XYZ file of C-alpha atoms in Angstrom:
745
model
C -0.049 -0.154 0.044
C 1.066 3.516 -0.659
C 1.571 5.345 2.613
C -0.908 8.214 3.207
C 0.868 11.528 3.163
C 1.889 13.042 6.308
C 1.213 16.411 7.063
C 4.052 19.164 6.637
C 6.221 19.509 9.716
C 6.782 23.169 9.340
C 4.328 25.884 7.983
C 5.213 29.503 6.932
C 4.204 32.469 6.405
C 5.699 36.374 6.238
C 8.084 36.421 8.869
C 6.534 33.450 11.035
C 7.227 29.528 11.370
C 5.240 27.249 12.739
C 6.560 23.761 13.982
C 3.259 21.506 13.847
C 5.314 18.525 15.862
C 6.926 20.794 18.640
C 3.705 22.879 18.786
C 6.008 26.095 18.836
C 5.521 29.470 16.688
C 8.496 31.501 15.963
C 9.194 35.206 14.307
C 12.235 35.503 12.588
C 13.785 32.917 14.483
C 12.954 33.880 18.026
C 10.148 31.753 19.592
C 6.739 33.541 20.441
C 4.670 32.355 23.622
C 1.248 31.335 22.419
C -1.038 29.260 24.645
C -2.271 25.783 23.448
C -5.779 26.914 22.348
C -4.819 29.844 20.150
C -2.228 27.598 18.709
C -4.469 25.006 17.954
C -6.960 27.230 16.380
C -3.857 28.602 14.031
C -3.028 25.446 13.054
C -6.539 24.656 11.569
C -6.631 28.275 9.931
C -2.888 27.476 8.326
C -3.834 24.178 7.095
C -7.099 25.405 5.428
C -5.494 28.923 4.397
C -7.697 30.707 1.634
C -10.680 29.021 3.059
C -13.618 30.178 5.227
C -13.190 27.909 8.435
C -16.555 28.313 10.331
C -16.719 28.650 14.049
C -18.701 25.149 14.218
C -15.697 23.526 12.677
C -13.164 25.163 14.697
C -15.224 23.924 17.858
C -15.447 20.207 16.290
C -11.793 19.930 16.155
C -10.770 21.991 18.990
C -13.549 21.607 21.723
C -15.181 18.434 21.642
C -18.847 17.976 22.055
C -18.097 16.719 25.782
C -15.926 19.620 26.698
C -17.651 21.812 29.024
C -16.378 25.371 27.932
C -18.064 28.482 27.147
C -17.146 27.968 23.428
C -18.210 31.692 22.108
C -16.094 33.224 24.763
C -13.043 30.757 24.543
C -12.807 31.127 20.865
C -13.051 35.007 20.840
C -10.152 34.890 23.611
C -8.184 32.620 21.330
C -8.480 34.628 18.138
C -7.730 38.031 20.071
C -4.552 36.188 21.576
C -3.558 34.711 18.340
C -4.011 38.337 16.687
C -1.742 39.751 19.136
C 0.932 37.373 18.987
C 0.978 38.095 15.043
C 0.662 41.716 15.345
C -2.777 41.519 13.590
C -5.945 43.332 13.960
C -9.440 42.625 12.829
C -9.924 45.996 11.437
C -6.834 45.819 9.014
C -6.178 42.090 8.865
C -2.907 40.888 7.410
C -3.306 37.284 8.367
C -6.737 36.309 9.885
C -9.737 37.902 8.293
C -13.027 37.943 10.216
C -16.007 36.668 7.902
C -19.035 38.022 9.504
C -21.736 35.307 10.523
C -19.390 32.738 8.639
C -16.251 32.173 10.315
C -12.455 33.228 10.035
C -10.072 32.905 7.087
C -6.374 33.054 6.821
C -5.348 35.518 3.944
C -1.770 35.079 3.943
C 0.039 32.539 1.598
C 1.456 29.508 3.680
C 4.633 27.783 2.720
C 5.535 24.272 3.698
C 8.685 22.112 3.835
C 11.400 20.389 6.139
C 14.595 22.400 7.858
C 15.269 25.156 5.479
C 13.631 23.740 2.262
C 10.250 25.736 1.379
C 7.684 25.013 -0.547
C 4.087 26.553 -1.439
C 1.221 24.402 -0.119
C -0.533 23.020 -3.515
C -4.293 22.522 -3.690
C -4.833 23.873 -0.369
C -8.169 25.433 -0.840
C -9.615 22.216 -1.937
C -10.831 21.487 1.654
C -8.662 18.499 2.081
C -7.829 17.361 5.745
C -4.265 18.348 6.960
C -2.849 14.732 6.359
C -3.842 14.723 2.848
C -2.232 17.953 1.886
C 0.064 17.612 -1.071
C 3.540 19.467 -1.007
C 4.895 20.576 -4.230
C 8.555 19.819 -4.849
C 10.820 22.384 -3.278
C 11.631 25.851 -5.229
C 15.059 26.521 -6.028
C 16.035 29.930 -4.580
C 19.554 31.531 -4.762
C 20.614 35.167 -3.679
C 22.833 35.665 -6.639
C 22.060 34.020 -10.092
C 23.907 34.716 -13.556
C 21.423 36.252 -15.901
C 21.974 33.503 -18.232
C 20.028 31.172 -15.871
C 17.054 33.400 -15.791
C 17.287 33.548 -19.688
C 17.443 29.989 -19.915
C 14.253 29.645 -17.740
C 12.653 32.018 -19.478
C 13.268 30.437 -22.998
C 12.290 27.096 -21.846
C 8.938 28.339 -20.249
C 8.231 30.203 -23.642
C 8.906 27.058 -25.580
C 6.854 24.857 -23.255
C 4.133 27.283 -23.294
C 4.055 27.163 -27.167
C 3.886 23.749 -27.353
C 1.162 23.680 -24.673
C -1.233 26.012 -26.654
C -0.668 23.716 -29.727
C -1.525 20.718 -28.030
C -4.999 19.681 -26.402
C -5.789 19.396 -23.788
C -3.061 21.997 -22.238
C -0.186 20.476 -20.199
C 0.049 22.640 -17.026
C 3.809 23.256 -15.737
C 4.875 23.701 -12.348
C 5.484 26.761 -10.839
C 9.355 28.071 -10.895
C 11.008 30.762 -8.770
C 14.118 32.479 -9.515
C 15.638 35.347 -7.075
C 17.744 37.239 -8.858
C 20.551 40.265 -7.843
C 20.745 43.023 -10.123
C 23.668 44.094 -8.638
C 25.245 45.670 -5.630
C 25.697 48.809 -7.306
C 22.194 49.111 -8.112
C 19.762 50.683 -5.665
C 15.818 50.197 -6.415
C 13.677 53.234 -4.948
C 11.126 52.998 -2.090
C 7.838 51.862 -3.475
C 6.311 54.373 -5.274
C 2.732 56.018 -5.173
C 1.901 55.527 -8.718
C 3.226 51.927 -9.782
C 5.710 49.330 -10.129
C 9.422 50.152 -10.425
C 10.124 46.812 -11.958
C 8.339 45.811 -15.306
C 8.630 42.654 -17.782
C 8.234 42.941 -21.408
C 4.950 41.551 -22.967
C 6.988 38.521 -24.416
C 8.846 37.827 -21.409
C 12.271 38.506 -22.667
C 13.110 41.733 -21.239
C 13.175 43.668 -18.054
C 12.926 47.483 -17.501
C 13.467 48.797 -13.956
C 13.931 52.288 -12.093
C 17.214 52.515 -9.910
C 20.026 54.679 -8.685
C 23.934 53.804 -9.239
C 26.372 55.155 -6.584
C 23.628 57.601 -5.153
C 22.652 59.117 -8.350
C 19.086 60.078 -9.270
C 16.974 57.399 -10.340
C 16.596 56.730 -13.905
C 15.637 53.699 -16.191
C 17.603 50.514 -17.074
C 17.079 47.643 -19.139
C 18.355 44.309 -19.564
C 17.197 41.521 -21.831
C 17.145 38.203 -20.105
C 19.544 36.416 -22.581
C 22.380 39.029 -22.138
C 24.492 39.901 -19.282
C 24.810 43.592 -19.472
C 22.480 45.882 -17.869
C 21.936 49.126 -20.260
C 20.982 52.513 -19.110
C 18.423 54.482 -20.979
C 19.796 58.012 -21.276
C 17.743 61.030 -20.437
C 15.421 59.385 -18.131
C 16.680 60.833 -14.711
C 13.987 61.040 -12.303
C 11.803 58.562 -14.037
C 8.874 56.574 -12.026
C 5.981 54.151 -12.916
C 7.502 52.416 -16.415
C 5.006 50.806 -18.534
C 5.398 48.824 -21.892
C 3.981 49.671 -25.426
C 2.050 46.450 -26.389
C 4.820 45.406 -29.065
C 7.439 45.636 -26.270
C 9.594 48.228 -28.166
C 8.995 51.579 -26.168
C 8.624 52.496 -22.531
C 6.447 55.005 -21.268
C 7.295 56.697 -18.072
C 6.916 59.755 -15.805
C 9.685 62.125 -15.128
C 9.831 66.321 -14.639
C 6.045 66.412 -14.419
C 5.741 64.875 -17.719
C 4.691 61.544 -19.521
C 7.627 60.531 -21.551
C 8.454 57.622 -23.890
C 11.710 55.929 -25.011
C 12.896 53.057 -27.202
C 13.781 50.086 -25.268
C 17.013 50.453 -27.436
C 17.807 54.043 -26.182
C 17.628 57.226 -28.082
C 15.737 59.819 -27.861
C 12.982 60.804 -24.766
C 10.003 62.116 -26.347
C 7.571 64.412 -23.885
C 4.102 63.561 -24.727
C 1.972 65.634 -22.328
C 2.389 67.435 -18.928
C 1.131 65.412 -16.204
C 1.157 67.034 -12.376
C 0.260 63.879 -10.732
C 0.726 60.888 -12.604
C -1.022 57.706 -11.586
C 0.175 54.803 -14.071
C -0.298 54.083 -17.890
C -1.441 51.557 -20.172
C -0.509 51.596 -23.988
C -2.847 49.752 -26.372
C -2.288 48.248 -29.562
C -3.471 51.095 -31.661
C -0.871 53.309 -30.263
C -3.263 55.216 -27.811
C -2.167 55.621 -24.242
C -4.472 55.695 -21.127
C -3.105 58.064 -18.346
C -4.021 57.665 -14.650
C -3.877 61.005 -13.094
C -4.638 62.396 -9.595
C -5.521 65.226 -7.212
C -7.747 67.357 -9.671
C -7.933 65.201 -12.787
C -9.153 61.686 -13.792
C -7.936 59.487 -16.576
C -7.065 60.794 -19.767
C -6.624 59.190 -23.233
C -3.632 60.482 -25.654
C -1.765 59.500 -28.773
C 1.647 57.851 -28.230
C 2.833 60.476 -30.714
C 1.744 63.408 -28.462
C -1.297 65.819 -28.443
C -3.793 67.289 -26.249
C -5.351 64.672 -23.950
C -9.221 63.782 -23.977
C -10.671 63.059 -20.528
C -11.616 59.496 -19.712
C -13.071 59.803 -16.274
C -13.797 62.481 -14.004
C -12.786 62.384 -10.152
C -15.853 61.435 -8.080
C -16.541 63.021 -4.753
C -13.880 61.823 -2.184
C -11.506 60.536 -5.158
C -8.128 61.677 -5.082
C -6.831 59.894 -7.984
C -7.823 57.461 -10.873
C -4.894 55.472 -11.660
C -3.360 51.946 -12.461
C -5.088 51.730 -15.754
C -4.880 48.565 -17.899
C -6.411 48.399 -21.451
C -8.625 45.138 -21.342
C -8.454 42.660 -24.408
C -10.508 43.739 -27.305
C -9.853 47.470 -26.358
C -13.468 48.511 -25.153
C -12.839 49.026 -21.691
C -10.092 50.091 -19.258
C -9.525 48.803 -15.788
C -8.558 51.060 -13.131
C -8.130 51.804 -9.405
C -9.997 54.878 -8.120
C -9.339 55.982 -4.403
C -8.369 58.837 -2.186
C -4.635 59.110 -1.424
C -4.070 58.050 2.074
C -6.586 55.639 2.875
C -6.523 52.482 0.473
C -9.045 50.701 2.271
C -11.641 52.993 0.342
C -9.890 52.177 -3.178
C -12.376 50.437 -5.717
C -11.407 48.591 -8.852
C -13.522 49.740 -11.535
C -14.035 49.186 -15.205
C -14.762 52.067 -17.734
C -16.127 51.822 -21.227
C -13.997 53.734 -23.638
C -17.172 54.205 -25.843
C -19.632 55.954 -23.564
C -17.233 56.399 -20.440
C -19.761 54.784 -17.957
C -18.025 53.176 -14.807
C -18.723 49.919 -12.876
C -17.288 48.920 -9.649
C -15.769 45.421 -9.295
C -13.734 45.226 -6.016
C -13.515 47.226 -3.046
C -10.397 47.885 -0.721
C -7.724 46.786 -3.249
C -5.339 48.188 -5.570
C -2.808 47.240 -8.490
C -5.578 45.314 -10.580
C -4.689 43.422 -13.462
C -6.658 41.070 -15.505
C -4.930 38.029 -16.761
C -5.148 35.722 -20.191
C -5.874 32.853 -17.722
C -9.317 34.468 -17.006
C -8.349 35.805 -13.722
C -8.384 39.192 -12.050
C -5.567 39.958 -9.720
C -5.262 42.664 -7.014
C -3.271 43.915 -3.973
C -4.292 44.096 -0.436
C -1.443 45.170 1.859
C 1.252 43.471 -0.123
C -0.588 40.419 -0.498
C -1.714 39.165 -4.152
C -5.051 37.825 -4.631
C -6.764 36.351 -7.691
C -10.489 35.676 -8.628
C -12.109 34.453 -11.708
C -13.228 37.417 -13.939
C -16.064 37.099 -16.735
C -14.544 39.195 -19.679
C -17.621 39.412 -21.380
C -20.056 40.635 -18.448
C -16.958 42.441 -16.645
C -18.136 40.440 -13.391
C -16.465 38.360 -10.679
C -16.986 34.711 -11.191
C -16.046 32.925 -8.017
C -14.250 33.624 -4.566
C -10.877 35.357 -4.052
C -7.823 33.393 -3.201
C -4.637 34.759 -1.558
C -1.617 33.458 -4.087
C 1.305 35.509 -3.023
C 2.620 37.173 0.045
C 5.106 39.466 0.912
C 4.698 41.903 -2.236
C 6.553 45.168 -1.765
C 3.788 48.120 -1.754
C 3.431 51.835 -0.918
C 1.290 52.060 2.312
C -0.494 55.451 0.956
C -1.851 53.929 -2.195
C -1.401 50.347 -1.570
C 0.233 50.228 -5.237
C 2.313 47.290 -5.504
C 5.706 46.259 -7.134
C 5.094 43.533 -9.678
C 4.347 42.987 -13.234
C 3.192 40.159 -15.335
C 4.159 39.303 -19.102
C 1.446 37.628 -21.639
C 3.321 34.396 -21.307
C 2.900 34.055 -17.574
C 6.198 35.120 -15.998
C 5.418 37.093 -12.949
C 8.280 39.652 -11.518
C 8.135 41.242 -8.295
C 10.024 42.847 -5.347
C 9.826 41.128 -1.902
C 8.662 43.298 0.759
C 11.314 44.198 3.276
C 11.383 44.272 7.167
C 8.198 46.565 7.464
C 8.605 50.068 8.645
C 11.917 51.937 8.261
C 12.256 52.755 11.865
C 14.304 55.706 12.853
C 14.862 58.003 16.186
C 15.753 61.766 16.279
C 19.432 62.685 17.265
C 21.045 65.768 17.891
C 23.813 66.195 15.422
C 27.013 68.690 15.851
C 29.329 69.868 12.970
C 32.019 67.443 14.446
C 29.540 64.579 13.665
C 29.163 63.865 17.372
C 25.507 62.527 18.114
C 23.362 62.196 21.071
C 19.381 61.205 21.651
C 16.767 63.748 21.218
C 14.221 61.160 20.686
C 15.455 58.020 21.395
C 11.828 55.792 21.306
C 12.174 54.292 17.870
C 9.352 54.806 15.453
C 8.557 55.603 11.525
C 8.988 59.201 11.664
C 9.248 62.002 9.030
C 10.019 65.540 8.590
C 11.063 67.067 11.984
C 10.765 70.532 12.919
C 11.816 72.198 16.117
C 9.669 74.713 17.735
C 11.044 78.511 17.868
C 12.510 78.030 21.299
C 14.049 74.417 20.685
C 11.899 72.805 23.453
C 9.628 70.886 21.344
C 9.695 69.200 18.244
C 6.855 68.466 15.734
C 6.985 65.419 13.159
C 5.232 62.831 11.105
C 4.707 59.566 12.849
C 3.480 56.833 10.530
C 1.429 53.653 11.957
C -0.075 51.083 9.757
C 0.384 53.212 6.860
C -1.395 56.243 8.404
C 0.321 59.308 8.790
C -0.584 61.724 11.484
C 1.046 65.006 13.356
C 2.859 64.676 16.610
C 4.577 66.975 19.235
C 7.310 65.700 21.167
C 8.266 67.746 24.698
C 11.974 67.425 24.900
C 11.979 68.280 28.783
C 8.803 66.132 29.774
C 9.716 63.288 27.267
C 6.042 63.060 26.197
C 4.264 62.743 22.682
C 1.055 64.424 21.815
C -1.021 63.582 19.115
C -2.531 66.437 16.700
C -4.249 64.552 14.128
C -6.309 61.127 14.331
C -7.578 60.114 11.069
C -4.192 59.240 9.470
C -4.402 61.932 6.562
C -2.212 61.326 5.270
C -0.437 64.556 6.451
C 2.879 65.862 6.418
C 5.363 68.787 6.233
C 4.498 70.363 9.621
C 5.828 73.993 10.296
C 5.582 76.151 13.381
C 4.192 79.584 13.517
C 6.838 81.980 15.169
C 4.822 82.245 18.465
C 4.872 78.467 18.936
C 1.394 78.341 19.424
C 0.256 76.574 15.984
C 1.218 73.831 13.670
C 0.252 74.038 10.059
C 0.875 71.012 7.825
C -0.280 69.485 4.369
C -2.821 66.740 3.307
C -2.269 64.670 0.544
C -5.862 65.442 -0.126
C -4.871 68.906 -1.027
C -4.738 72.012 0.868
C -3.191 73.242 4.042
C -4.396 72.781 7.486
C -3.542 74.135 10.925
C -4.147 72.934 14.801
C -3.169 74.118 18.258
C 0.403 72.715 19.014
C -1.008 71.710 22.190
C -3.583 69.416 20.949
C -6.599 71.182 22.169
C -8.437 71.637 18.885
C -9.445 69.835 16.177
C -7.180 70.473 12.722
C -8.716 73.087 10.693
C -8.700 73.972 7.002
C -6.435 76.855 6.293
C -6.425 76.792 2.394
C -8.731 74.786 0.457
C -7.408 73.315 -2.765
C -7.399 69.763 -4.691
C -3.874 70.664 -5.350
C -0.856 69.387 -3.184
C 0.276 72.303 -1.248
C 3.329 72.104 0.838
C 3.715 74.925 3.979
C 7.416 75.445 4.383
C 7.998 78.727 6.475
C 6.533 81.988 8.063
C 7.946 85.434 7.935
C 9.382 86.284 11.562
C 6.385 88.131 12.189
C 3.978 85.415 11.470
C 1.895 87.338 8.866
C 2.909 85.688 5.803
C 3.376 81.850 4.861
C 5.403 80.737 2.154
C 4.234 77.272 0.479
C 4.911 75.366 -2.851
C 2.259 73.653 -4.728
C 2.410 71.902 -8.176
C 0.658 73.740 -11.021
C -1.789 72.327 -13.998
C 1.654 72.347 -15.979
C 3.222 69.835 -13.501
C 5.708 72.608 -12.200
C 6.285 73.214 -8.580
C 5.923 76.957 -7.748
C 6.455 79.113 -4.727
C 3.251 81.406 -3.235
C 2.799 83.500 -0.404
C -0.303 84.127 1.483
C -1.117 86.323 4.474
C -2.255 84.664 7.605
C -4.189 86.492 10.300
C -4.618 85.398 13.937
C -8.629 85.914 14.690
C -9.433 85.249 18.355
C -7.377 82.238 18.199
C -8.328 80.936 14.751
C -5.940 81.383 11.818
C -7.398 82.903 8.404
C -5.715 83.486 4.874
C -6.020 86.435 2.895
C -5.374 86.416 -0.918
C -2.140 84.260 -1.894
C 0.460 85.645 -4.142
C 2.847 83.962 -6.572
C 6.419 84.481 -5.672
C 8.006 83.437 -8.947
C 6.925 82.863 -12.649
C 8.887 80.720 -14.895
C 8.858 77.352 -16.480
C 11.039 75.675 -13.905
C 10.187 73.991 -10.685
C 10.828 75.706 -7.170
C 10.446 74.785 -3.667
C 11.176 74.231 -0.030
C 11.145 78.007 0.289
C 12.587 79.373 3.783
C 12.314 82.932 5.282
C 15.632 84.245 6.771
C 15.720 85.164 10.533
C 15.077 88.921 9.573
C 12.773 88.245 6.853
C 14.640 89.861 4.084
C 15.653 86.881 2.133
C 14.004 83.759 0.787
C 15.985 80.486 0.098
C 14.702 77.794 -1.798
C 15.619 74.654 -4.217
C 15.131 75.125 -7.841
C 15.719 73.038 -11.048
C 16.579 75.316 -13.754
C 20.200 74.403 -14.111
C 19.083 70.727 -14.804
C 19.349 69.634 -11.140
C 18.262 71.195 -7.806
C 20.577 73.925 -6.570
C 19.929 76.189 -3.713
C 19.213 79.825 -4.555
C 18.375 83.061 -2.493
C 16.377 86.010 -3.504
C 15.591 89.093 -1.805
C 12.043 88.895 -0.574
C 10.973 92.646 -0.651
C 13.388 94.943 -2.385
C 13.232 98.588 -2.815
C 11.062 100.108 -5.453
C 14.071 101.699 -7.428
C 15.740 98.496 -8.457
C 15.091 94.877 -8.944
C 15.607 91.940 -6.644
C 18.890 89.936 -7.352
C 19.268 86.264 -7.175
C 22.190 84.252 -6.075
C 23.153 80.759 -6.463
C 24.434 79.179 -3.149
C 25.043 75.503 -3.548
C 27.566 74.377 -6.308
C 27.035 70.561 -6.662
C 23.356 70.206 -5.876
C 21.144 70.718 -3.043
C 17.713 70.525 -1.516
C 16.011 71.758 1.865
C 17.655 75.106 2.938
C 17.835 75.960 6.753
C 18.765 79.450 8.172
C 20.947 79.301 11.339
C 18.684 81.509 13.538
C 21.242 83.239 15.508
C 24.014 83.416 12.843
C 25.031 84.366 9.259
C 25.027 80.608 8.251
C 22.620 78.852 5.864
C 22.550 74.824 5.510
C 21.317 72.513 3.161
C 21.172 68.935 1.763
C 23.918 67.669 -0.758
C 23.731 63.847 -1.250
C 24.676 62.558 2.101
C 26.252 65.594 3.640
C 24.816 68.730 5.318
C 26.495 71.606 3.823
C 26.847 75.175 5.029
C 27.712 78.816 3.503
C 28.587 81.662 5.558
C 27.003 84.765 4.330
C 26.749 88.463 4.628
C 24.480 91.265 3.043
C 25.276 94.696 2.091
C 21.888 96.592 1.103
C 20.030 94.422 -1.629
C 22.969 92.540 -2.135
C 23.504 88.766 -0.928
C 27.326 87.845 -0.429
C 27.889 84.161 0.000
C 31.075 82.088 0.704
C 31.951 78.839 -0.867
C 29.962 76.099 0.538
C 31.823 73.619 2.664
C 30.641 70.464 4.894
C 28.763 71.218 7.869
C 28.628 67.472 8.888
C 29.767 64.644 6.468
C 28.272 61.080 6.070
C 24.810 62.233 7.346
C 23.306 59.127 5.515
C 20.712 58.335 8.114
C 19.021 61.382 7.825
C 17.792 60.403 4.460
C 18.139 56.553 4.862
C 14.826 56.643 6.647
C 13.126 57.556 3.072
C 12.855 61.224 4.151
C 14.167 64.100 1.966
C 13.099 66.588 4.474
C 14.480 65.303 7.744
C 16.646 67.683 9.554
C 16.250 71.108 11.347
C 18.931 73.747 12.778
C 18.497 74.218 16.536
C 18.073 77.840 17.807
C 21.459 78.463 18.750
C 22.939 77.307 15.609
C 25.171 74.863 16.993
C 23.575 71.563 16.172
C 20.742 69.853 14.199
C 17.727 67.447 14.732
C 18.259 64.819 12.341
C 16.555 61.479 11.758
C 18.805 58.530 11.953
C 18.096 55.072 10.679
C 17.728 52.547 13.652
C 21.006 50.393 13.822
C 24.644 51.426 13.140
C 24.476 50.760 9.570
C 22.310 52.430 6.880
C 19.338 50.470 5.509
C 20.388 47.449 3.171
C 19.962 48.350 -0.237
C 17.407 46.671 -2.331
C 18.450 45.169 -5.546
C 16.986 41.894 -5.793
C 13.848 41.133 -7.901
C 11.946 37.608 -7.924
C 10.726 35.801 -10.938
C 7.840 32.886 -11.064
C 7.768 31.404 -14.215
C 4.723 29.205 -15.300
C 2.706 31.578 -13.018
C -0.646 31.388 -15.026
C -0.442 27.855 -14.603
C -0.526 28.096 -10.779
C -3.354 30.255 -10.827
C -5.476 27.771 -13.050
C -4.472 25.082 -10.427
C -5.263 27.242 -7.250
C -7.988 29.423 -8.158
C -10.519 27.511 -10.151
C -13.330 28.702 -12.754
C -16.732 28.261 -11.918
C -18.577 25.957 -13.989
């Protein structure tokens, strides 16, 4: 007789591992305490992942009929303790989803194996008992693989795929995984708001990705999978969210607030249209491009040769973007994601007709939707890929969603995920990192000496010191929610100023320290009392992203920058009046005109000068202009930095101007004679300040009132964060979906 298959000894999901024989739960190798009943509940859910397990089934397996126990209370307690151990929640589940009046479902991909070998559980959703689970063969995983291996796998997959479609019935192929290192010199960017940084050509033979080399600006690179070399696509600095043309010969991408295209063989970059807030693109076979947009505009259709865009969708009430478009087979409809930036739980996956522009909702609470040739709709929730059968003719779902891949890198603000799929069934994706980019806030002196300021680690951004230096306002991020907090340095207490997750950013003090103003990803500027005694109030109303930066010393004028309809950042000032404890604004005025972007405007301590970052030279440099000049002469302009610069900060008690330059904080001594600004040569103020930007923040230092030190964000740990330069290939992925996500008959 053939022995009955034995249940797997090890089950793994995310950073957790369960030893069924030892009845132990581990997180990244560290054993967690979990009582007997919660562990037994976890075991049942893991062995049935992707399925709804009813409360009655759990009772039958864990609490036999002759057991005297308050079942409902015991099960609720076990689920709560289990979620506590996993760091999970019922409101935003990552592992255990509550199905009202039905039971529970484990929604994260579970793998099984012995020792260090791991392989996906196959056919687990069929409802088989644990002893009958079939374990797929171990998948080969290597940290550094020659590209020739990946190329060979692609060619084999292509040949097998061709033979499969010529035969009848089709032969399904096993899933093959390859972890590929792009090179130690390559750094992939943090997951973007508007799409994946890594894409694969429709025929599955070429990779295009956004990356930085040696700390330079991000740009596009390409590599054919049967060739050993990476090729830079020149002229693509600042690129994001690339997408292939339908024939795979060109790539569209966003850069400098424009939609551009370039041949995969290189050459001239062609700018197609200005897009202030690009939210992804899709290229049709007839040459049209569907452009996703945000903040003020919905999707549009343009020609790949350029020209005026034609509006396809309008933003509905409460929507901040219509993006991640995909032109569906047949070219009559577009799949896309509609949502409010910063609240991905309210995203909806929708379809719009290209003929009459009528919209239809398909899935709620998801992002990065893709229709696949296997007849499935795939989408992402918090880094987990789900697949569900989809009727292309009726544009309707035809079954139950099944989680198919876990730990996909994604942006927590929009849920946009880092993956792409070729027509022949090759999936490429970036694996999620360790989670939050944990930081602390430290005092940094010019000598490089550091000491704690806010020692409690968290995911922080954009710290600004109060005028008296006794408090620190910053953005705190929890579960993708961006709120404003104030830290009292003397009392070591944190006060929360916002509570809905915004997301909010760029907090700035009023000169008297009584109020904090900040921006919202939904548009406009808000204010609140710095002691948290009032609810945040609207200061400016706009659907455009406006970033408050600096007040004049008397607090009567606020400088901010916003992105214009042409995609250019421009500096504005607006009068601010305190009317009985409530801040009100007057009529805004534009500070500078022109075709180049300017931002991070900072008033000097005496209010005479305005420092800002501008890109008129082709890269951002620091400039200073006289803010108010005499009527008899025009105001001058002086370039302060000489090798690039961002985020100017004035020393409040001396004639120094500080700014970022790569991994250094630079300083410039200055003096003024009348309306003339005199600046010395820039020199390093504090070198090797990589920790300040290692947290993924570009506005992460502020100067103390005495000018002797700076408050900086520093990533937790002695070393900078590990560079991300690895992608994962899954070959024969469509066959895997056909096995695991069956079509309704």
